[in-house]
């Protein structure tokens, strides 16, 4: 197998790694690679920080092992190789009347990556996390042997693999439960929200299956926490829309594009797009679930220094106060980009290192400017004080100590991973930075 | 009418993309190659994407004794028979220079294996009065270059054969598309230095499918390689022989 040596990065492009990567197109080629030694698997590099980076070491890119293997229309269970993307599954199965039970905000995430971070979707409060719909995983160990693991047969290893950031082995393939979809369209209701208190009340009261809020992170004072609430159900009628044409960002954008006045003007218009009384509309599924995928390589809009996403989840009781504090600091910093999301999460989580907890999650993008790291650390401290958690799929800045206090099953996770990978061959820049595999 | 596609070298990423595209159109797909386990997974994938049926058939370009069995299997299919050839291997020129014995298998994989097969298969197509052959050559076959002329000459031989086969199959209503890719992002090129304007396997598959529908004779993919190769072919030999790309 030929290795490609170059620099690569996560979606945020702040943290980078130089190292060797292989990209097998056949299972046998992957097994041959393993005979040269264990190494972490990476997907489509849609995690923002260093979860899929291995500086100075080797990694195996799984995106070409992407075949659908079996589908049972009786149970809705789909088995596929880990490199297939969620968007491709949606594209192929929606016409048959099925969709993945959980989908993250980008269709470019692979099945392996969705398991690796136990991702959540806009329906987390009702459907739980991605890993809770995984019924079986074929896991390739560093010894080159494949183990078929299930939640019942191998509870510890399974829970260490879901959300396990590749630390228990290479996921070759997995079986996931799909859900029926009666229409290719989402029946969407958009409402304007004027204040944070109203936002929280509306999120609490919503009975929609899919529910997510866009928040204007530049708003302050009386308008602090204003935004738009999207509530949706799978529609009951409609034709398959034509496949959209994709646009792409061909080069790095100049810095002024996301300067504070531009973002504030954009947010102002974006907010007013929705009439005061709200509105109802039909939206194609892919556009609803993956709104940003229409523009390929949009991360280049942040220029070559890249950007950060801060995402945390806060338990319900302290959330109101903590969110207000965070939003005030963000608005004051004048660093926010238009991309900011507020959502309610349910208790569902599939693994020891899964992110979700019952409460509210806030995600905000920040260009990588000198002041950004300080702001993000302060936001992390507020989350920690409130008993919340930082999402490792997005993080590039947290410290091992901060994270240790947030993930209470970290030690059990380390024990399970160290048992199957005693040589620590699967470690990544993220697990080393945050000492996720340290025994105590 | 029912369409069947036999894909030789089906484990290539380009072939996989093409097989998926014809599967989505509902064709029956036969994945021919050496890695049974891999191609069985490929067949499952094609069925889930809409293929009428999909099967693995064993094929080794260096073992012509196995070709008859493939022809017999395909003869059982109703409707139109089509073949797409993706087989090929590209050793480093320096490796062939060090061990000239590597020349033979390269020529077998890129040229004589596939053409011997097509020669056995052509009468089946003629009997059905139609069908398309897609032959994947390479821009490397357009001129012998210092750094890659063994592979290039095998591909040139293949292209010449395809042009003759086109002439023959036209008489019975069939057609041959010669495909000349530039650089494509596959296992063959992964990690090689000095690549530029690299296309994805999906882009190539889309171009091939369009060429099949429009009964094009020879396509370059992506299209701009036609212009690049036009220039390269017209560099006077006196200058070209001193170049070393
Ligand atoms: C625009 C955008 C929107 C997003 N929205 C959401 C969202 O709504 N909810 C959410 O939860 N996340 C969201 N994310 C984050 C994203 O879903 C996760 O980071 C996901 O893990 C990315 O998948 P990937 O295939 O790119 O994996 P990578 O980023 O390449 O890898 C992620 C992790 O998974 C591991 N991994 C990947 N493949 C394998 C394998 N085959 N075997 C073992 N380990 C493997 C890697 O080692 C790494 O630790 C979003 C990201 C973007 C860019
Ligand atoms: N990649 C490029 O930039 C590029 C450019 C121009 C042309 N091409 C041509 O495009 C075609 C596809 O190549 P690729 O890039 O996808 O590379 P690839 O993965 O190496 O594909 C080559 C295919 O040929 C098969 N093969 C080789 N020798 C064989 C034999 N003796 N018997 C049976 N099958 C054999 C391989 O099967 P195994 O898996 O069993 O080895 C594989 O399926 C090739 O003909 C190549 O020359 C490629």
XYZ file of N, CA and C and ligand atoms in Angstrom, chain A residues 11 40-48 51-52 62 82-83 103-106 108-114 116-121 165-167 169-172 292-293 298 311 391 393-394 428 430, ligand 1:
197
model
N -12.339 19.941 10.056
C -13.180 20.901 9.334
C -12.845 22.344 9.697
N -5.141 4.510 13.771
C -6.530 4.966 13.884
C -7.188 5.133 12.519
N -8.507 4.956 12.499
C -9.293 5.171 11.292
C -9.806 6.607 11.279
N -9.922 7.179 10.094
C -10.552 8.483 9.977
C -11.606 8.446 8.876
N -12.601 9.314 9.026
C -13.696 9.354 8.063
C -13.512 10.513 7.107
N -14.541 11.360 7.020
C -14.518 12.454 6.055
C -13.975 13.755 6.638
N -13.325 13.672 7.805
C -12.695 14.838 8.435
C -13.681 15.982 8.659
N -14.907 15.622 9.070
C -15.909 16.645 9.379
C -15.927 16.983 10.858
N -15.145 16.291 11.678
C -14.980 16.782 13.033
C -14.082 18.014 12.931
N -14.307 18.983 13.825
C -13.687 20.295 13.638
C -12.238 20.363 14.100
N -9.851 15.308 16.358
C -10.335 13.942 16.608
C -9.840 12.969 15.549
N -9.666 13.442 14.330
C -9.292 12.536 13.240
C -7.874 12.825 12.742
N -11.063 5.891 5.630
C -12.037 4.818 5.381
C -13.055 5.160 4.292
N -18.240 1.256 6.769
C -18.150 2.470 7.585
C -17.928 3.749 6.791
N -17.412 3.640 5.556
C -17.075 4.852 4.823
C -18.234 5.500 4.099
N -29.659 11.872 12.047
C -28.713 12.428 11.080
C -28.081 13.693 11.642
N -26.752 13.828 11.529
C -26.105 15.066 11.970
C -26.360 16.157 10.938
N -25.849 17.366 11.211
C -26.118 18.518 10.352
C -25.361 18.529 9.044
N -24.548 17.522 8.784
C -23.904 17.416 7.472
C -24.036 16.008 6.937
N -22.116 14.782 4.817
C -20.788 14.276 4.465
C -20.173 13.430 5.572
N -20.775 13.416 6.745
C -20.252 12.566 7.822
C -20.423 11.109 7.415
N -19.413 10.285 7.720
C -19.500 8.865 7.379
C -20.191 8.092 8.501
N -20.610 6.880 8.159
C -21.196 6.000 9.175
C -20.203 5.796 10.328
N -18.933 5.547 9.990
C -17.907 5.365 11.029
C -17.748 6.600 11.894
N -17.758 7.774 11.269
C -17.625 9.025 12.020
C -18.831 9.292 12.900
N -20.026 8.915 12.439
C -21.242 9.131 13.232
C -21.237 8.229 14.470
N -18.318 7.107 15.762
C -17.148 7.567 16.512
C -17.441 8.714 17.466
N -18.403 9.570 17.110
C -18.779 10.661 18.018
C -20.204 10.512 18.545
N -20.822 9.384 18.299
C -22.216 9.176 18.711
C -23.037 10.445 18.467
N -23.119 10.827 17.198
C -23.685 12.133 16.845
C -25.182 12.222 17.190
N -25.655 13.442 17.292
C -27.070 13.692 17.561
C -27.660 14.481 16.390
N -28.978 14.413 16.275
C -29.652 15.156 15.218
C -30.690 16.109 15.782
N -14.486 7.480 19.445
C -13.464 8.198 18.670
C -12.390 7.277 18.106
N -12.809 6.097 17.701
C -11.890 5.168 17.046
C -10.935 4.428 17.960
N -11.123 4.542 19.268
C -10.116 4.023 20.195
C -10.231 2.527 20.500
N -10.818 0.260 17.903
C -10.536 -0.480 16.672
C -11.129 0.234 15.483
N -10.924 -0.369 14.334
C -11.441 0.217 13.095
C -12.823 -0.359 12.825
N -13.809 0.506 12.726
C -15.155 0.045 12.400
C -15.177 -0.259 10.906
N -15.380 -1.535 10.572
C -15.424 -1.951 9.169
C -16.808 -1.708 8.600
N -26.129 23.287 5.179
C -24.863 23.890 4.753
C -24.185 23.116 3.628
N -24.653 21.916 3.376
C -23.963 21.072 2.381
C -24.129 21.570 0.959
N -17.402 25.125 2.412
C -17.731 26.446 2.946
C -16.788 26.844 4.065
N -19.166 24.079 21.122
C -20.472 23.481 21.409
C -20.456 22.856 22.788
N -18.430 19.412 23.516
C -18.509 18.354 22.501
C -17.128 18.147 21.869
N -16.246 16.443 19.324
C -16.213 16.471 17.853
C -15.899 17.880 17.354
N -16.117 18.879 18.199
C -15.953 20.263 17.781
C -14.732 20.919 18.403
N -5.096 9.376 18.881
C -5.086 10.500 17.934
C -4.591 11.751 18.662
N -6.288 14.206 19.444
C -7.309 14.558 20.446
C -7.131 13.741 21.724
C -21.560 21.324 8.981
C -21.457 20.332 10.092
C -22.590 20.041 10.840
C -22.533 19.114 11.882
N -23.650 18.847 12.588
C -23.614 17.953 13.606
C -24.779 17.646 14.355
O -25.859 18.156 14.084
N -24.685 16.753 15.371
C -23.501 16.148 15.669
O -23.489 15.335 16.589
N -22.380 16.410 14.973
C -22.404 17.303 13.956
N -21.262 17.571 13.242
C -20.040 16.843 13.573
C -19.875 15.575 12.731
O -21.108 14.920 12.549
C -18.948 14.606 13.450
O -17.717 15.221 13.667
C -18.706 13.301 12.682
O -17.901 12.476 13.499
C -17.987 13.527 11.364
O -17.857 12.326 10.656
P -16.575 12.043 9.726
O -16.897 10.865 8.894
O -16.162 13.266 9.024
O -15.495 11.600 10.797
P -14.048 12.198 11.129
O -14.182 13.609 11.497
O -13.109 11.859 10.043
O -13.714 11.310 12.407
C -14.410 11.515 13.606
C -14.018 10.467 14.644
O -14.529 9.197 14.287
C -13.494 8.244 14.198
N -13.784 7.370 13.056
C -14.171 7.735 11.808
N -14.368 6.641 11.038
C -14.076 5.565 11.808
C -14.085 4.147 11.579
N -14.419 3.616 10.397
N -13.714 3.336 12.596
C -13.395 3.842 13.804
N -13.374 5.168 14.077
C -13.722 6.023 13.100
C -12.214 9.025 14.015
O -11.116 8.322 14.553
C -12.515 10.290 14.801
O -12.231 10.100 16.159
C -21.284 18.479 12.193
C -20.144 18.776 11.445
C -20.230 19.692 10.385
C -18.994 19.977 9.582
